[in-house]
Short mmCIF file of C-alpha atoms and ligand atoms in Angstrom, two decimals:
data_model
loop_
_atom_site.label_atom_id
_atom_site.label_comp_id
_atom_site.label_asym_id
_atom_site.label_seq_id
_atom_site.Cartn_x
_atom_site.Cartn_y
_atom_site.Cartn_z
CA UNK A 883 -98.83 -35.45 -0.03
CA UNK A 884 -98.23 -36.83 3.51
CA UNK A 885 -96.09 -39.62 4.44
CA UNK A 886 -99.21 -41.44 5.51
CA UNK A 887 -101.89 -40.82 2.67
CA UNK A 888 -98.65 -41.73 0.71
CA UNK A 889 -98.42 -45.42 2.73
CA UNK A 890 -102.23 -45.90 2.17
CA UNK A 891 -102.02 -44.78 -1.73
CA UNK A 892 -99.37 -48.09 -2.05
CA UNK A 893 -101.34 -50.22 0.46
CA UNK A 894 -103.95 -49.87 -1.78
CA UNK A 895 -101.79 -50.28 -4.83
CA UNK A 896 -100.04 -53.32 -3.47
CA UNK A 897 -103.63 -54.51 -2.84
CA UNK A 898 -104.94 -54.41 -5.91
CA UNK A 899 -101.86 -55.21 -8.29
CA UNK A 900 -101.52 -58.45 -6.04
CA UNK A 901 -105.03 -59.85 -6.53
CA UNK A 902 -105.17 -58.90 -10.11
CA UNK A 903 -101.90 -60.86 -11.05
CA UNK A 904 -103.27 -63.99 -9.10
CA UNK A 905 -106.31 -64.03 -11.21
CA UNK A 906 -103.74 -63.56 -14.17
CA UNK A 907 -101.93 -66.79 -13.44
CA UNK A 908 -105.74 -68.45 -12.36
CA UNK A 909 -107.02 -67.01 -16.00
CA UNK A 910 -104.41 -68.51 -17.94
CA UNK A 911 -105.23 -71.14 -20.22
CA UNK A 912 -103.23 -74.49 -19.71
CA UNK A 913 -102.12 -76.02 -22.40
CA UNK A 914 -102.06 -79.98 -23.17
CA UNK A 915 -99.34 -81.99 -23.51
CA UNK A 916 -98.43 -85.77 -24.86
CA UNK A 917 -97.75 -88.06 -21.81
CA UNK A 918 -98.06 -91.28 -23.57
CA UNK A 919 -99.70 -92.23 -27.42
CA UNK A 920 -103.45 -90.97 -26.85
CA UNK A 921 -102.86 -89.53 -23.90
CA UNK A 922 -103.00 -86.00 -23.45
CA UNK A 923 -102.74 -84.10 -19.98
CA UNK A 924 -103.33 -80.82 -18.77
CA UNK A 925 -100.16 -78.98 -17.96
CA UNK A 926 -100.53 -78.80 -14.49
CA UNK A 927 -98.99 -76.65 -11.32
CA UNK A 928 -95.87 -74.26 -11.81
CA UNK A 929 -97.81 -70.97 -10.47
CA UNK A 930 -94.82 -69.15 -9.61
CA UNK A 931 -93.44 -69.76 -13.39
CA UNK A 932 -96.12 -68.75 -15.05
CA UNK A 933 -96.52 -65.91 -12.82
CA UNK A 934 -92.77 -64.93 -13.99
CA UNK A 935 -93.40 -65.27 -17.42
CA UNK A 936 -96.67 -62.93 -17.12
CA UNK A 937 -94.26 -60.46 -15.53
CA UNK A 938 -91.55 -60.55 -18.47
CA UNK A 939 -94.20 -60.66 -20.80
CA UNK A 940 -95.75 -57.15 -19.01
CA UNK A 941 -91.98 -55.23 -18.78
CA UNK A 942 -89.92 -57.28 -21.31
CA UNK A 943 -86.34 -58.40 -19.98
CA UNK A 944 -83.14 -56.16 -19.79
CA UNK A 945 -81.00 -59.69 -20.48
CA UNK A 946 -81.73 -62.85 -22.02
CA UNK A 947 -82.87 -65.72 -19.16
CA UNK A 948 -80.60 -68.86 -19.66
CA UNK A 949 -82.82 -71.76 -17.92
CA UNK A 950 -81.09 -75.12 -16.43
CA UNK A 951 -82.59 -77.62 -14.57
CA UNK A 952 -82.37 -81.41 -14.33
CA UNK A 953 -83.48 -83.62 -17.74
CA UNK A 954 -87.08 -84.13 -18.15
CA UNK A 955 -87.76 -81.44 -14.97
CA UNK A 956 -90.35 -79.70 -16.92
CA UNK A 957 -88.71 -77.01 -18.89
CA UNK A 958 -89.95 -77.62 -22.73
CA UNK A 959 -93.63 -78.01 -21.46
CA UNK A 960 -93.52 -74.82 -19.60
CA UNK A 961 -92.09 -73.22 -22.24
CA UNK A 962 -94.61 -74.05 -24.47
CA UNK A 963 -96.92 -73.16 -22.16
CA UNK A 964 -95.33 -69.42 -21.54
CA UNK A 965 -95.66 -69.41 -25.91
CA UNK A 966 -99.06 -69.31 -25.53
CA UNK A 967 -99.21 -66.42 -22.69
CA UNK A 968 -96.94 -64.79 -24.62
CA UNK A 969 -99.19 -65.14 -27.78
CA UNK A 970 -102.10 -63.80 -25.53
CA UNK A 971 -99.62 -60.53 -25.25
CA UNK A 972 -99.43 -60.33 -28.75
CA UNK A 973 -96.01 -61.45 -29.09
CA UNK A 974 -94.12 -62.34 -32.33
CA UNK A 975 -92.69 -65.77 -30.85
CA UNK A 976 -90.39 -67.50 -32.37
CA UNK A 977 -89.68 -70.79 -31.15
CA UNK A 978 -86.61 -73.45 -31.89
CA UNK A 979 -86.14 -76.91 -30.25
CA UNK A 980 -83.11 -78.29 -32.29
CA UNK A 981 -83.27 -81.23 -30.23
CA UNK A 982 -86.60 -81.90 -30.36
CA UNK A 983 -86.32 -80.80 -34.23
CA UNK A 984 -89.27 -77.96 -33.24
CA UNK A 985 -89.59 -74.20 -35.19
CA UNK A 986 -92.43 -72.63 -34.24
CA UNK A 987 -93.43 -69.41 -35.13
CA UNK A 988 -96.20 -66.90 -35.22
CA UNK A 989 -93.84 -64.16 -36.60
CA UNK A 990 -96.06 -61.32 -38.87
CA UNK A 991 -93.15 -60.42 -40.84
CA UNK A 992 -93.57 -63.13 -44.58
CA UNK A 993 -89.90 -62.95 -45.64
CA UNK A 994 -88.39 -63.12 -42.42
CA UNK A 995 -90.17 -66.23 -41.28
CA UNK A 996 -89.92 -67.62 -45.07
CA UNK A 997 -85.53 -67.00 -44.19
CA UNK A 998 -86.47 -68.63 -40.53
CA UNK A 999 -88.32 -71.66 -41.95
CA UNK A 1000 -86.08 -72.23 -45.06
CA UNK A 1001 -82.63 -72.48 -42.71
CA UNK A 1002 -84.39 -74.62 -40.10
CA UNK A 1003 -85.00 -76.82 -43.18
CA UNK A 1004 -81.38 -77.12 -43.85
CA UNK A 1005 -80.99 -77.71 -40.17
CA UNK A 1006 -82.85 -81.09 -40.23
CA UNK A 1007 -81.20 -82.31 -43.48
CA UNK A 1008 -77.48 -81.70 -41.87
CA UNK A 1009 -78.22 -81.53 -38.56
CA UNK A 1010 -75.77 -78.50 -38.27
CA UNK A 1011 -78.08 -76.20 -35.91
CA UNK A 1012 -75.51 -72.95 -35.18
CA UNK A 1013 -77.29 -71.39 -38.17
CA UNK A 1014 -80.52 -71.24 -37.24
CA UNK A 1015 -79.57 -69.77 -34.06
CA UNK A 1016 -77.61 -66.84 -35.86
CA UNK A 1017 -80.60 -66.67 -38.18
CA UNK A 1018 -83.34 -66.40 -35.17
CA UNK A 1019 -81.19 -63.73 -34.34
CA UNK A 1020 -80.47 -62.02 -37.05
CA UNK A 1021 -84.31 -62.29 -37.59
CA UNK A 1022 -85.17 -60.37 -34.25
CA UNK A 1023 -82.83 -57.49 -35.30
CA UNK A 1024 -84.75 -57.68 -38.08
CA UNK A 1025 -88.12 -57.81 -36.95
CA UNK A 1026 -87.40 -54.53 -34.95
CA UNK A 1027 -85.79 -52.93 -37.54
CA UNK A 1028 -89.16 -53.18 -39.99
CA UNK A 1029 -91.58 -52.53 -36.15
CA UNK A 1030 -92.31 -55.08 -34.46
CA UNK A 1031 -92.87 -53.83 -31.47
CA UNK A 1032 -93.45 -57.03 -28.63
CA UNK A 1033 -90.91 -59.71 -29.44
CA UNK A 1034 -90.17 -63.31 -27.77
CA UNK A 1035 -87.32 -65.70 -28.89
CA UNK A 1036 -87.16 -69.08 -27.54
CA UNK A 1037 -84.05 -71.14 -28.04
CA UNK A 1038 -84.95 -74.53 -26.20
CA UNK A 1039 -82.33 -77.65 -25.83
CA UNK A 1040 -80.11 -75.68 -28.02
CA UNK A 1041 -76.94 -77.09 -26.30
CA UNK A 1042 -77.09 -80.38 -27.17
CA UNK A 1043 -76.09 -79.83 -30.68
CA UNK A 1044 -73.81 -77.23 -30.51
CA UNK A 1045 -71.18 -76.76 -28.39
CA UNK A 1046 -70.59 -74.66 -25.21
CA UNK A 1047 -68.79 -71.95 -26.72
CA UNK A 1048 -70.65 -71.62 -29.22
CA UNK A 1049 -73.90 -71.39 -27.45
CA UNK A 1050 -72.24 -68.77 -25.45
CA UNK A 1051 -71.39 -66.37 -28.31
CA UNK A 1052 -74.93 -66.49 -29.42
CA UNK A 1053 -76.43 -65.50 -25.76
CA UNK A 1054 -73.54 -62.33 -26.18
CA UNK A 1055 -75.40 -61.62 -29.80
CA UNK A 1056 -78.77 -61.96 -28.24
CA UNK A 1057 -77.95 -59.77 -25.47
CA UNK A 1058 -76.51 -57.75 -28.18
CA UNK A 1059 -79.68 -57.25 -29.50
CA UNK A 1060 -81.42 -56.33 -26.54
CA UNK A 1061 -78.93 -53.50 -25.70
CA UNK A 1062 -77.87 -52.03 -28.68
CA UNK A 1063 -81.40 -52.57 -31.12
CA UNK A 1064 -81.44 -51.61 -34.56
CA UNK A 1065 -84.61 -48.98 -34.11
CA UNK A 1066 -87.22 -48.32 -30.96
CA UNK A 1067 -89.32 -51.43 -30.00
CA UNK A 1068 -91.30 -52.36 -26.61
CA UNK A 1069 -90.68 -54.92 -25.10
CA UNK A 1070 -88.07 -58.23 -25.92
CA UNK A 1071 -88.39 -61.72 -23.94
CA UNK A 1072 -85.43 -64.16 -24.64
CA UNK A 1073 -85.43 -67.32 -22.80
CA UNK A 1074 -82.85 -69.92 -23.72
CA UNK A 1075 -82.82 -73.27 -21.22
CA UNK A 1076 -80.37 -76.50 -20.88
CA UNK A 1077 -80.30 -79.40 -19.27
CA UNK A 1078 -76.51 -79.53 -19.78
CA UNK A 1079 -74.57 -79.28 -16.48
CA UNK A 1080 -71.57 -78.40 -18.24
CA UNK A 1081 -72.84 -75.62 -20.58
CA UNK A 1082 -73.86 -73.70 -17.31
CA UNK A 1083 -70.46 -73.27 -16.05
CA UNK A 1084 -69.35 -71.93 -19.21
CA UNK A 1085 -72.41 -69.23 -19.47
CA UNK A 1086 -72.21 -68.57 -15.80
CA UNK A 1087 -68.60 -67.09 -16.43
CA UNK A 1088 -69.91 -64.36 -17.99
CA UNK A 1089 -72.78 -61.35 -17.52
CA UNK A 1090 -74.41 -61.93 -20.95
CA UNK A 1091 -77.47 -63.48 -19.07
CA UNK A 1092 -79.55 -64.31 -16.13
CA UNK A 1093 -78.91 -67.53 -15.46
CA UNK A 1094 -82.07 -69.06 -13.24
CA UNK A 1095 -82.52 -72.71 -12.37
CA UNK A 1096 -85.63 -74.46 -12.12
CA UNK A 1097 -86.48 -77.83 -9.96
CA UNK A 1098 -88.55 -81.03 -10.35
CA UNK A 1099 -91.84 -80.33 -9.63
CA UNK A 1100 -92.43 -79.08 -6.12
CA UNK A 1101 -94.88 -82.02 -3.68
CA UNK A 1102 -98.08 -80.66 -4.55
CA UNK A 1103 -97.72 -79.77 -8.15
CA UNK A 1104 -96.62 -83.40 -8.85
CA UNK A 1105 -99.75 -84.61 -6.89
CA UNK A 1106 -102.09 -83.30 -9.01
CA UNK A 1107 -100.16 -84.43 -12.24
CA UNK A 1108 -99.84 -88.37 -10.57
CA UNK A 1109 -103.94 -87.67 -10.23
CA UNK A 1110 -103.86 -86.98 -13.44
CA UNK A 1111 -102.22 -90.13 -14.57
CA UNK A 1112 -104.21 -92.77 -15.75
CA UNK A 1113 -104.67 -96.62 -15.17
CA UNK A 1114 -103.46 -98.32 -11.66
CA UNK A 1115 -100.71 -96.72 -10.47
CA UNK A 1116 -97.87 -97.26 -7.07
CA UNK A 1117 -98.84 -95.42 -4.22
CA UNK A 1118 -97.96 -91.48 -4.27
CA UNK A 1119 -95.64 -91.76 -1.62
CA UNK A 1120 -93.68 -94.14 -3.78
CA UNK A 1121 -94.32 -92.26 -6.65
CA UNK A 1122 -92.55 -89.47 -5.21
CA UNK A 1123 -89.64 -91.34 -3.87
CA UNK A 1124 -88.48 -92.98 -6.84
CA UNK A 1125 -88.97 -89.77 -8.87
CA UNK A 1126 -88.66 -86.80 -6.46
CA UNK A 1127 -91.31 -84.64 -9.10
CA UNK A 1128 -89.71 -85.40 -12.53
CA UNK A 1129 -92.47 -85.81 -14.35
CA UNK A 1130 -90.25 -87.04 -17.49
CA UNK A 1131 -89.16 -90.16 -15.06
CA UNK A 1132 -93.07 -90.50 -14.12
CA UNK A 1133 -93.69 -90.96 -18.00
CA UNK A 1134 -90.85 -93.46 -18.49
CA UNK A 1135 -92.30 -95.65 -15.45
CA UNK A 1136 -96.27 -95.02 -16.73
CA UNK A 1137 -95.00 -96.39 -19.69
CA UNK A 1138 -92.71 -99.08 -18.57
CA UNK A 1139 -95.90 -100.32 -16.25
CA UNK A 1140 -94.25 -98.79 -13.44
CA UNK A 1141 -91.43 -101.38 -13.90
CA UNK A 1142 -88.62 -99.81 -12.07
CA UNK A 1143 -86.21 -102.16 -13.39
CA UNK A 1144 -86.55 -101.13 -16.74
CA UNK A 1145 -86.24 -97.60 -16.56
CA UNK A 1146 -83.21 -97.78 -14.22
CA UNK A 1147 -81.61 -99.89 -16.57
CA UNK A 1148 -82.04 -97.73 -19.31
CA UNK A 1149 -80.68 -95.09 -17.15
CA UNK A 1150 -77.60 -96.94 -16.20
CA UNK A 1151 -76.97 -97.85 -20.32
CA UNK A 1152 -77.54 -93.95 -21.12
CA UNK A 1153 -75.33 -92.64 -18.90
CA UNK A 1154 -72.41 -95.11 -19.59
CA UNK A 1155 -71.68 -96.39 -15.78
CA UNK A 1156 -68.98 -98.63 -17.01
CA UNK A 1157 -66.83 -101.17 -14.80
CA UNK A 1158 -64.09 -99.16 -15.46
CA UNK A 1159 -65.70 -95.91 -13.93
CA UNK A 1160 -67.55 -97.51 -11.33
CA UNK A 1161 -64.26 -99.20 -9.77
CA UNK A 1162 -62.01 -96.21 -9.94
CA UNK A 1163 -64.23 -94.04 -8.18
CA UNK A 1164 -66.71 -96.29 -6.24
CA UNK A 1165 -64.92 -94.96 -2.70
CA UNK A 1166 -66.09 -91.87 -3.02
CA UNK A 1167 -69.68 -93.08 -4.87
CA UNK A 1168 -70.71 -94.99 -2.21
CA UNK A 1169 -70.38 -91.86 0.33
CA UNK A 1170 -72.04 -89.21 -2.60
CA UNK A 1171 -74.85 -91.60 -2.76
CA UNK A 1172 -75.53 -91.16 1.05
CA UNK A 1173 -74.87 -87.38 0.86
CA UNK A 1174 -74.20 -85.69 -2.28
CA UNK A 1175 -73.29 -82.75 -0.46
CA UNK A 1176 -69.90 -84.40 0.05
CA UNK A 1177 -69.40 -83.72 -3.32
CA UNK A 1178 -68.28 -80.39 -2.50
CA UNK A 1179 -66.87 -81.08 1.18
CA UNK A 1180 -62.91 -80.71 -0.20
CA UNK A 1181 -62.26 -84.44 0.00
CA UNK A 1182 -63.46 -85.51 -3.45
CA UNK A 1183 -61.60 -84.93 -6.44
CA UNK A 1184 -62.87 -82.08 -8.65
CA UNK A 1185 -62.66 -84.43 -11.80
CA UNK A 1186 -65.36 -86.72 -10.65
CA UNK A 1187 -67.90 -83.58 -9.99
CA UNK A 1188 -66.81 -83.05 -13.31
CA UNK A 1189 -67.79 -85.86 -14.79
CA UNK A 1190 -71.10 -86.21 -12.65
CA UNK A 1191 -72.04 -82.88 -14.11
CA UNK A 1192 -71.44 -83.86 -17.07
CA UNK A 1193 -73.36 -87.13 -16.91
CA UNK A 1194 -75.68 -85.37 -16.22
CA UNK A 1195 -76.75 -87.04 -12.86
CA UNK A 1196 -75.92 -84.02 -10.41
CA UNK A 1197 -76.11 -80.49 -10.25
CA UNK A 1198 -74.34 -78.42 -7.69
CA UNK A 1199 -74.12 -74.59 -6.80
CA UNK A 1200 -77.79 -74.92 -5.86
CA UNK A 1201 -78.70 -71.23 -5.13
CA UNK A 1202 -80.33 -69.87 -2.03
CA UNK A 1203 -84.06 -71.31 -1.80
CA UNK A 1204 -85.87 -68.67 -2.37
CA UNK A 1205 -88.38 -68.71 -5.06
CA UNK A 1206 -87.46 -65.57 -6.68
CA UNK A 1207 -83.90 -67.37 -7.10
CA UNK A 1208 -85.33 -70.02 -9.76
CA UNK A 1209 -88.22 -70.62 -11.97
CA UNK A 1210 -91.12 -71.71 -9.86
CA UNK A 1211 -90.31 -73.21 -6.44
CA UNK A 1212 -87.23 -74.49 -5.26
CA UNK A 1213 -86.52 -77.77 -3.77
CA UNK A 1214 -85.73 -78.26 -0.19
CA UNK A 1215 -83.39 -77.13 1.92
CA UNK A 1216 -82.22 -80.52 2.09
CA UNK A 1217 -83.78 -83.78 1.74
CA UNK A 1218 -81.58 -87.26 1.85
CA UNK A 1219 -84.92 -89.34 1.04
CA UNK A 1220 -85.28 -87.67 -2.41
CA UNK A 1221 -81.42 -86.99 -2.95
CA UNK A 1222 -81.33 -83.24 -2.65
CA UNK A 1223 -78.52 -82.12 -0.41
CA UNK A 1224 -77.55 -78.14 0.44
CA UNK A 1225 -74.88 -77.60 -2.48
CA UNK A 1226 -75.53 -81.06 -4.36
CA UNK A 1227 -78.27 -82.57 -5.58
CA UNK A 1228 -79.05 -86.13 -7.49
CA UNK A 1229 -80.97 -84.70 -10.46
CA UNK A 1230 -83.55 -87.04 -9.53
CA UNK A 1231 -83.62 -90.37 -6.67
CA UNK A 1232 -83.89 -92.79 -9.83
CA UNK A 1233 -80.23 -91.27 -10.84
CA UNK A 1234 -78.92 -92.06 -7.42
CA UNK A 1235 -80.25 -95.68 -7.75
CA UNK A 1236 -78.86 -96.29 -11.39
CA UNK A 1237 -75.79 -95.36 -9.40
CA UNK A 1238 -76.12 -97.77 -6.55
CA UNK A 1239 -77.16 -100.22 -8.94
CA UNK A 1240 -73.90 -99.98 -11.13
CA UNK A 1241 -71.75 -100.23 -7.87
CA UNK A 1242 -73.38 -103.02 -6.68
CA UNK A 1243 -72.90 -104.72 -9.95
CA UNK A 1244 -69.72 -103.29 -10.81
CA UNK A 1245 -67.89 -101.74 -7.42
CA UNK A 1246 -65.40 -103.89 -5.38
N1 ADP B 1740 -96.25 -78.81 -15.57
C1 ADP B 1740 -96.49 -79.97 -16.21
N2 ADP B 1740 -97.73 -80.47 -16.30
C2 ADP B 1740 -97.97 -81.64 -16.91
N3 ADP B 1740 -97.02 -82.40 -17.49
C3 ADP B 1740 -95.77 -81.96 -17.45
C4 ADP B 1740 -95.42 -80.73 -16.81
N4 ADP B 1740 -94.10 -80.54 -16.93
C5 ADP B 1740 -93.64 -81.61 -17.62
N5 ADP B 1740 -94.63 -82.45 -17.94
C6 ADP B 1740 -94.48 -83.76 -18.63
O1 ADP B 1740 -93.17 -84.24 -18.44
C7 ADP B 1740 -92.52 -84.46 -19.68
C8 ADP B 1740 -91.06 -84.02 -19.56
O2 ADP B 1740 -90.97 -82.63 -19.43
P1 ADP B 1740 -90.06 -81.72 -20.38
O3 ADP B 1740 -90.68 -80.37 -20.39
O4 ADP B 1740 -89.84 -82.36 -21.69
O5 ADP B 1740 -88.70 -81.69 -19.56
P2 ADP B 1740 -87.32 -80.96 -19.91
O6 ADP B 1740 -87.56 -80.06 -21.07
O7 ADP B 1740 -86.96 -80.21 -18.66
O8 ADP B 1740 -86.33 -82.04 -20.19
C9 ADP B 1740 -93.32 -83.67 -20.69
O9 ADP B 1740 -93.32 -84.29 -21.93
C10 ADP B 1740 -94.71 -83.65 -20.11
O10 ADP B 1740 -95.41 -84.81 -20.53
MG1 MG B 1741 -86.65 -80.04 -22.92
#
């Protein structure tokens, strides 16, 4: 074959397999999730997601994907949504939400879910969760061994109830798993996803995973889900400046009657902005509130990006913006308005008010 005929051959390829994975991620079938009691809406936007999930569902994954991204960005929903694509593969899923107290699972194998669903049972009675991680596990290496060819385990908000290290050790097992199975199967997905800023440093030490962040809803994704938002509503120019596309914040102000107030107090109270913390640190506040990027210019001390992170009302080490980087699209470059600096970014513009708030009330 000639050079040429061999360029036209993957013109046409790259033709084709383009336009028939758009229609993939048009085809899909959105699922519906609770907003508010009664209220049900369409999970909306997140193209580029879905499109990745089609993709691992299609090869299967070398690693397990270790997701982080602000609180209430989006993660759970699309999760549940990539469940059902990956049912529509004909994946065994197995899903657990300690936090959310979720195990759901369509796994064909009787005594293996009977183990799953007996242990998760346990779980909720002593709210000790490490175990049903080992067990979903365990149960994967399982579910090869007896051939189960197409498998997908989902560990969601496992990191709130265990700790770091621990959570750690099981992404090692899971990777395990992948690398060294018990007998031949096809294809494995294993997605595990945080919200915990300080569980990501201690998984991004090692190799065990891919570790892939995912933003607040990009402009025009978070358009179409304020549309879809009942009642009288703020402008959505306002909309989006108070919550820079986290739908979770969206909720709490639907519900709240779009009372700012409320919700930023209930921010402040949650993430303990005490007198005490406020007035040590409110020098350097005051200037991370105009620019969080000077979070990471050398002048601040690394303690408070410490705690921040840990507060969960930052995130730093934003990676390059380019969408195959993260999980759907990135955020901007950089954008003061909405909090989102180069390196640093306010998980959301409510978080930077709760701050301003506490050092107007609290700072000297
Ligand atoms: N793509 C989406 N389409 C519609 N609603 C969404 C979408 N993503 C999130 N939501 C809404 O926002 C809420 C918070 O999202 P969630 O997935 O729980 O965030 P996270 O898991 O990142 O904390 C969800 O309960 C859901 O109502
Ligand atoms: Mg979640």
């Amino acid at each position: 074959m000639c050079i040429n005929e061999f360029k036209w051959l993957k013109y046409d390829f790259i033709i084709a397999g383009g336009s028939d994975h758009m229609s993939n991620v048009r085809d899909i079938k959105r699922i519906y999730l609770n907003f508010a009691p009664n209220i049900k809406i369409r999970f909306v936007g997140r193209d580029l997601a879905i499109q990745r999930v089609i993709e691992w569902a299609e090869e299967g994954m070398w690693k397990p994907a270790v997701i982080f991204g602000p609180e209430g960005c989006g993660k759970t929903a699309w999760l549940k949504q990539s469940i059902e694509i990956l049912k529509s593969y004909d994946y065994d899923v197995i899903y657990v939400n300690p936090f959310e107290r979720i195990l759901d699972t369509t796994l064909g194998v009787a005594s293996l879910k009977k183990r799953l669903t007996q242990i998760f049972r346990e779980a909720l009675k002593t709210n000790v969760w490490g175990g049903v991680i080992n067990t979903a596990i365990d149960v994967v290496r399982e579910a090869i061994r007896v051939g189960r060819g197409k498998i997908a385990v989902i560990i969601d908000e496992a990191f709130q109830m265990i700790k770091t290290i621990e959570a750690s050790s099981y992404i090692k097992a899971l990777l395990g798993v992948m690398e060294h199975p018990p007998s031949h199967y096809e294809r494995i997905v294993a997605i595990v996803a945080t919200s915990e800023g300080r569980s990501r440093a201690e998984i991004g030490r090692h190799e065990w995973s891919d570790l892939i962040p995912m933003w607040n809803m990009s402009k025009n994704d978070f358009r179409e889900l304020y549309d879809q938002t009942p009642g009288e509503k703020p402008s959505f120019e306002d909309v989006w400046r108070i919550t820079g596309g986290n739908p979770r914040i969206l909720r709490e102000l639907y519900k709240s009657r779009w009372d700012i107030n409320e919700v930023l107090t209930r921010i402040i109270r949650s993430k303990r902005l005490s007198p005490n913390f406020i007035k040590k640190w409110s020098r350097y506040l005051e200037k991370i509130i105009e620019d969080p990027d000077y979070l990471w210019s050398g002048d601040v001390p690394e303690r408070l990006l410490d705690i921040l992170l840990a507060k969960n009302l930052v995130t730093d080490n934003l990676y390059e913006r380019e969408p195959r980087f993260w999980i759907d699209q990135p955020p901007p470059r950089k954008d003061l308005e909405i909090g989102v600096g180069e390196e640093v970014a306010w998980q959301t513009p409510l978080h930077r008010e709760a701050m301003r708030r506490a050092l107007e009330k609290f700072g000297t």
